[in-house]
XYZ file of C-alpha atoms in Angstrom:
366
model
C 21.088 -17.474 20.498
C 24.418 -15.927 20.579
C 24.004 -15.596 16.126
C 20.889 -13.943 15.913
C 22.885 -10.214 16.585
C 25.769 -10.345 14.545
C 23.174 -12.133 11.527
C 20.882 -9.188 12.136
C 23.422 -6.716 11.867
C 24.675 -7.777 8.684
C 21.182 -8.178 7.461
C 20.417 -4.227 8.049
C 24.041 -2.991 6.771
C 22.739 -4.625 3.717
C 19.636 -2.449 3.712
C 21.892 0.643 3.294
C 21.236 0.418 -0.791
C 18.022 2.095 -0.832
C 19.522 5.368 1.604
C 22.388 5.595 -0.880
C 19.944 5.914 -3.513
C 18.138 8.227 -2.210
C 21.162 10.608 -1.003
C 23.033 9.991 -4.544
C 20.039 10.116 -6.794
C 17.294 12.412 -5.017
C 15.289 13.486 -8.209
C 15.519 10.103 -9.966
C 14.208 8.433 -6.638
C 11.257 10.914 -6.383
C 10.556 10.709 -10.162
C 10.307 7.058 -10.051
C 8.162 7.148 -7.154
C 5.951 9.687 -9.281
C 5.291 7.638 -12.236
C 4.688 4.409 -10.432
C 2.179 5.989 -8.813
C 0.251 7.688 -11.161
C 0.060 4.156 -13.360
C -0.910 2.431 -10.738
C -3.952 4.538 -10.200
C -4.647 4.851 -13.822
C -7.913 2.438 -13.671
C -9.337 3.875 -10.186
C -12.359 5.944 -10.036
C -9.887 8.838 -9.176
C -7.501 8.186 -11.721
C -10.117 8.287 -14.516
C -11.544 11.410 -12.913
C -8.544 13.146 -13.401
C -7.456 11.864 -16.367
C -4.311 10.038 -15.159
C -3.271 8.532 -18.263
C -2.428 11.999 -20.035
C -0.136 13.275 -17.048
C 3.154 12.822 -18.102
C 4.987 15.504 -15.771
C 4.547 17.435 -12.414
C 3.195 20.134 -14.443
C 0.613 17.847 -15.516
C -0.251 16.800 -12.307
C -0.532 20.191 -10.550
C -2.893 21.171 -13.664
C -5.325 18.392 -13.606
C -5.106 17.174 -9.868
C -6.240 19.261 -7.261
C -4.705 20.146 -3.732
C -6.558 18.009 -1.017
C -7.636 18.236 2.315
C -9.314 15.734 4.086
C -12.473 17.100 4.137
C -12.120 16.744 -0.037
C -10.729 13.476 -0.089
C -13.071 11.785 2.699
C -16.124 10.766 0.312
C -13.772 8.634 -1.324
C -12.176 7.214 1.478
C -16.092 6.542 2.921
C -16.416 4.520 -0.322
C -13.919 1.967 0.456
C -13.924 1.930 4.067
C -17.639 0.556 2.552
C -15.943 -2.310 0.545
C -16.258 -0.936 -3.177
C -12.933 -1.382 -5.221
C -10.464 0.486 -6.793
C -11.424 3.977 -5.554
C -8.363 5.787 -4.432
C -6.216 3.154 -5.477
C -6.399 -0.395 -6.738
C -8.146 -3.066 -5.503
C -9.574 -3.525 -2.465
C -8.207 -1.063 1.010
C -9.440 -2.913 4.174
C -7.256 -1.286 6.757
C -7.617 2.562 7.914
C -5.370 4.244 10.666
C -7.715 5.876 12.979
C -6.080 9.054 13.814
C -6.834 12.542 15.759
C -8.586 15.070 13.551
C -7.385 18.731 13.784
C -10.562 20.115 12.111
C -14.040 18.753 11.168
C -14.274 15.518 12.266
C -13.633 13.900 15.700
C -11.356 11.359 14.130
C -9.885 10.619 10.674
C -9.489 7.332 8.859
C -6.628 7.476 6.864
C -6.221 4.242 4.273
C -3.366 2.228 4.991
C -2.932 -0.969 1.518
C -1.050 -3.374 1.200
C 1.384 -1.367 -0.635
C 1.609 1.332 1.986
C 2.263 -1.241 4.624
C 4.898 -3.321 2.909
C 6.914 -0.522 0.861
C 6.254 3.007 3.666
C 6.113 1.572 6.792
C 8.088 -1.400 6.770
C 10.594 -0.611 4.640
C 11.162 2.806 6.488
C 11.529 1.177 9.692
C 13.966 -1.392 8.283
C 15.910 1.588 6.990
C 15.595 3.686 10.365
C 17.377 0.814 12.149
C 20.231 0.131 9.300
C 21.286 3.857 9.945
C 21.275 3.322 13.727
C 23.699 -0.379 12.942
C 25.474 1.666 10.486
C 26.255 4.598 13.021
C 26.410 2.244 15.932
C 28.647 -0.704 14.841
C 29.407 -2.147 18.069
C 25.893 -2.744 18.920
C 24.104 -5.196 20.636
C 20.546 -4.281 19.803
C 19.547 -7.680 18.675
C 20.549 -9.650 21.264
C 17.178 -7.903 23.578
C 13.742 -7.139 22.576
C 12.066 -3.724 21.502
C 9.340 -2.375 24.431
C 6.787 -0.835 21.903
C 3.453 0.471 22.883
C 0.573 0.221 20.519
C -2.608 1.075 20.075
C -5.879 -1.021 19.377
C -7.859 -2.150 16.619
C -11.651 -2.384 15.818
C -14.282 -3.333 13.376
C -14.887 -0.538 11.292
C -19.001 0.660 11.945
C -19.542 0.906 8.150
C -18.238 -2.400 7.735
C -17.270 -5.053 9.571
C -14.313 -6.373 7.204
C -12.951 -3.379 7.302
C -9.474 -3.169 10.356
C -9.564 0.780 12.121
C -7.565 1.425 14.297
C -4.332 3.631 15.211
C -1.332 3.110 12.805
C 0.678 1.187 15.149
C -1.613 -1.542 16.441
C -1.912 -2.319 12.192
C 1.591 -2.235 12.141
C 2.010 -4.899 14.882
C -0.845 -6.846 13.408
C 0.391 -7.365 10.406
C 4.658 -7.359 11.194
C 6.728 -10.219 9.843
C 6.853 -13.299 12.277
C 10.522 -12.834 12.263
C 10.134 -9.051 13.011
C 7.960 -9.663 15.942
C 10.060 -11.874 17.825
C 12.167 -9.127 18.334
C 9.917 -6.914 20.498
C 7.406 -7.423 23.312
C 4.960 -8.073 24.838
C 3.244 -10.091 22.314
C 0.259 -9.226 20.195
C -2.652 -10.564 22.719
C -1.461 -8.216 25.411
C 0.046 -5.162 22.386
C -3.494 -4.926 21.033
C -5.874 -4.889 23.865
C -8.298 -2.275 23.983
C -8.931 -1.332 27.383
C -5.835 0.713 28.439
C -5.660 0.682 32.255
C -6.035 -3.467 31.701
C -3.337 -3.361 28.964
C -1.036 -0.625 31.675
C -0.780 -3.984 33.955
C 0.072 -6.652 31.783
C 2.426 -4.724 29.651
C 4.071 -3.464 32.776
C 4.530 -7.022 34.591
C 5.485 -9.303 31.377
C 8.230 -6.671 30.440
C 9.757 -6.088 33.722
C 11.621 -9.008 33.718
C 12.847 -8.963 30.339
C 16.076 -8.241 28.285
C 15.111 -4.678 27.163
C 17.494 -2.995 24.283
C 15.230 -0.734 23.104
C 12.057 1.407 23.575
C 9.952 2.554 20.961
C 6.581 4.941 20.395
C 5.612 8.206 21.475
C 7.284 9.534 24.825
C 4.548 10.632 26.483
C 3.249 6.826 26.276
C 6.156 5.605 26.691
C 7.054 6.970 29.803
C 3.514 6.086 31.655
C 4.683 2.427 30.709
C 8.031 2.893 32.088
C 7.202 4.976 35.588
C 4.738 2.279 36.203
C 7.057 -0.441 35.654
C 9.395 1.417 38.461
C 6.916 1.703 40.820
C 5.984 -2.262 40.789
C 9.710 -2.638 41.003
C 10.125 -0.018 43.543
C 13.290 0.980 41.565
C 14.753 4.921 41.245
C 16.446 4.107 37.634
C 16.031 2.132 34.808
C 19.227 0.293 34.364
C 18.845 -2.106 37.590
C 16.535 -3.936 35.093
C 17.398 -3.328 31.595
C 21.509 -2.789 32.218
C 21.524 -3.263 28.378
C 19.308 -0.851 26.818
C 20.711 1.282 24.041
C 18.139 2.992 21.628
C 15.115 5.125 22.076
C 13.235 5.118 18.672
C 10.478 8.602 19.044
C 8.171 10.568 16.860
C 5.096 12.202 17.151
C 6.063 14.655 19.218
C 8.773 17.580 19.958
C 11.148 15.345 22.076
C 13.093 18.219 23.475
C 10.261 18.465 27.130
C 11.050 14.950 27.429
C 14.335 14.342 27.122
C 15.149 15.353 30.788
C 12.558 13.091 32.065
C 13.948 10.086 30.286
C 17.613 10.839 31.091
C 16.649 10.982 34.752
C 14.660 7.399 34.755
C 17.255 5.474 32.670
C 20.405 7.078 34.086
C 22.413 6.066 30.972
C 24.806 7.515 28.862
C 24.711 4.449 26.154
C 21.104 5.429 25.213
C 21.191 6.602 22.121
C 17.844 8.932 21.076
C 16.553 8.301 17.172
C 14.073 10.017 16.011
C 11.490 9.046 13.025
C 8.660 10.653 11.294
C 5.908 8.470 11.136
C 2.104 9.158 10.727
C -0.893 7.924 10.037
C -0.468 8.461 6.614
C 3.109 6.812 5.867
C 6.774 6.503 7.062
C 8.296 10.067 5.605
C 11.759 10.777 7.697
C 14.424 9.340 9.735
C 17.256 10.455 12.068
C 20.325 9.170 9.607
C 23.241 10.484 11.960
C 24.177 10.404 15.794
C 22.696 13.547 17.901
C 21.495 15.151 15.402
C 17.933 17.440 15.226
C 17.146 16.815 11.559
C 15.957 13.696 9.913
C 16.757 12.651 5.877
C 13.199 12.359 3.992
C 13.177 9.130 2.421
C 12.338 9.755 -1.312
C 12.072 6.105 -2.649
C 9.392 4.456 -0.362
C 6.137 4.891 -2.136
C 5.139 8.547 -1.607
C 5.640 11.628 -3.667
C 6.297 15.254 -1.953
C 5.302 18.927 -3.002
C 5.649 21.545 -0.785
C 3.992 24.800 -0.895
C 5.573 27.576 1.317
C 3.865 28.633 4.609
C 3.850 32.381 3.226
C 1.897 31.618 0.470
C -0.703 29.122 2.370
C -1.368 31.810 4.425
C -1.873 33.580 2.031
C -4.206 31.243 0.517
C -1.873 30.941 -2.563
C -1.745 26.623 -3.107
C 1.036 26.842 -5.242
C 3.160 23.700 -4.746
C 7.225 23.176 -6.063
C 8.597 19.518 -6.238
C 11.789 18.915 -4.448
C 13.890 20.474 -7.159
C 12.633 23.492 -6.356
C 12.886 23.583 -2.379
C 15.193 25.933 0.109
C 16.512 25.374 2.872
C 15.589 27.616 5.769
C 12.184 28.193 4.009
C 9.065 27.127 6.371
C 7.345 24.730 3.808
C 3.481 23.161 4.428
C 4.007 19.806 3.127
C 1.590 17.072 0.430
C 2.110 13.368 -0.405
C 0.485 11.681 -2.762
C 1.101 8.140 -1.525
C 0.564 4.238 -2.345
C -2.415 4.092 -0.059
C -4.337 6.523 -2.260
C -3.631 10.141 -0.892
C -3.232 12.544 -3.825
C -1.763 15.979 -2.933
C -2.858 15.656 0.381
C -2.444 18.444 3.132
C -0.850 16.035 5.855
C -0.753 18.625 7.830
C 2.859 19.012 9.189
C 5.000 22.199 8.498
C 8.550 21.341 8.137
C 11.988 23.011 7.182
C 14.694 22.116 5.378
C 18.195 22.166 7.148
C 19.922 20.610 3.712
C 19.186 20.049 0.253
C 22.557 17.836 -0.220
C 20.974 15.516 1.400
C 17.292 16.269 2.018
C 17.140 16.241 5.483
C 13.870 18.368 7.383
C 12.756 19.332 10.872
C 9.574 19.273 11.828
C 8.760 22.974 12.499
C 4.846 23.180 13.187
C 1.469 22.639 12.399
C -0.795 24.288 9.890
């Protein structure tokens, strides 16, 4: 299918639009994403709480709506992981990213909509891999298949119609038909539970396969990929995948890694991309080559405040929009999102490295 590249290529150059918005018209982007929020989640039971329908401004919002943790936020989320409607935001949620829990609970489920899906995490990766095409014209990304590891999904306990599971095994669940015939291995082997079982299979269907790119967290990632070398008794990567080009990361700090994966692949065309995506939405991307810093996408569904690190510590919650924001200023950061988080403590502490665009790194945890 000697078209499907140089089609595919022109189809993410086209999704460039939305990145020049947000680099040419920051505040408009963020303001848009603002309003759109709040009057969507006018009629839920926490929009009528706080009043949504009198805030006008950010002013209005930091008077009325408090700062959130996830303790504060979870009896709402128990609600419609239960099945009642329009709660945190309208309609009904029946998917929940299962994810670690830093404090209090074991785990936290995190609601991932319909919205969320479609406008976050899609649309974020779309725009992840039209800045790689744009930086890397020459490419021939399309002409392979993505190795992505996932994770698994299950029945929620509280109800049964309810999908938990991590962010990325709802991501491959629900992915575009045309979207998923660009990676492997396919959904029944992707999404099985047990991992050593899921170790094998993934290993031994990919082996053999045109491999462009890799994507997940690099500490999965490379389990996958020493195991695959072992069954091929092989020192490098490149006797089997001559033609792979991109390593899409986040999660993690990739710096303790990157020697590891230099040594296995043994190539100099890899180019390293790194995205910040979470359980609770698609918030950053790497937008130029070898580069540390990532530009936070400002039109996908999800409103930022940031409250400086100084002050948290201080216990002072006093949170600036992104007019307000420095750069070299250690910043905790809160989203109020399409999947009904509202100023929500993700978590994350991040710095900004430019304001012209907004690009951040990822600087801690709080």
């Amino acid at each position: 299918m000697p078209l499907i590249n140089p089609l595919l290529k022109t189809y993410f150059q086209s999704k460039n639009n939305n990145i020049q918005k947000i680099v040419e018209e920051p505040f408009r982007c963020q303001n848009k994403c603002f309003q759109y929020l709040i009057h969507a989640a006018n009629n839920t039971e926490w929009g009528k709480k706080y009043d949504y329908k009198k805030i006008q401004s950010h002013k209005d919002y930091c008077e009325k709506v408090p700062i959130n943790s996830y303790e504060s936020i979870y009896p709402y989320i128990e609600r419609a992981i239960k099945g009642e409607s329009n709660i945190l935001w309208r309609g009904k949620t029946r998917m929940f990213s299962k994810s670690s829990g830093t404090s209090g609970s074991k785990s936290k489920f995190i609601p991932v909509t319909l919205e969320s899906l479609i406008d976050c995490n899609f649309k974020g990766g779309k725009e992840s891999l039209s800045l790689y095409v744009k930086n890397r014209p020459d490419t021939r990304l399309f002409s392979g298949q993505t190795l992505s590891l996932t994770g698994s999904l299950r029945e929620s306990e509280i109800n049964t119609k309810v999908v938990c599971g991590d962010v990325s095994a709802i991501l491959i669940k629900y992915i575009p038909d045309w979207a998923n015939k660009l990676r492997t291995p396919p959904k029944n082997i992707a999404l099985l539970p047990n991992w050593d079982e899921k170790l094998e299979l993934f290993a031994n269907y990919t082996k053999k396969q045109n491999i462009t790119a890799l994507a997940g967290v690099p500490s999965w990632i490379l389990v996958i990929l020493k195991r695959i070398m072992e069954i091929e008794q092989i020192n490098t990567l490149t006797t089997i995948w001559p033609n792979l080009e991109l390593f899409m990361h986040g999660g993690v700090n990739f710096c303790p890694y990157l020697p590891q994966f230099k040594a296995i692949t043994n190539n100099d065309q890899l180019w390293y991309w790194q995205i910040y995506n979470a359980s609770e939405g698609y918030f950053a991307t790497q937008d130029l080559p070898n580069s540390d810093d990532m530009l936070l996408l400002l039109n996908n569904g999800v409103f930022f405040e940031f409250i400086s690190l100084s002050d948290y510590m201080n216990d002072k919650y006093e949170a600036i929009d992104l007019e307000q924001v420095k750069t070299g200023i250690n910043y905790v950061m809160l989203i109020s999102t399409n999947a009904g988080l509202w100023r929500y403590i993700i978590g994350d502490v991040i710095r900004f490295t430019s304001t012209n665009p907004y690009r951040i790194i990822i600087t801690g945890r709080t």
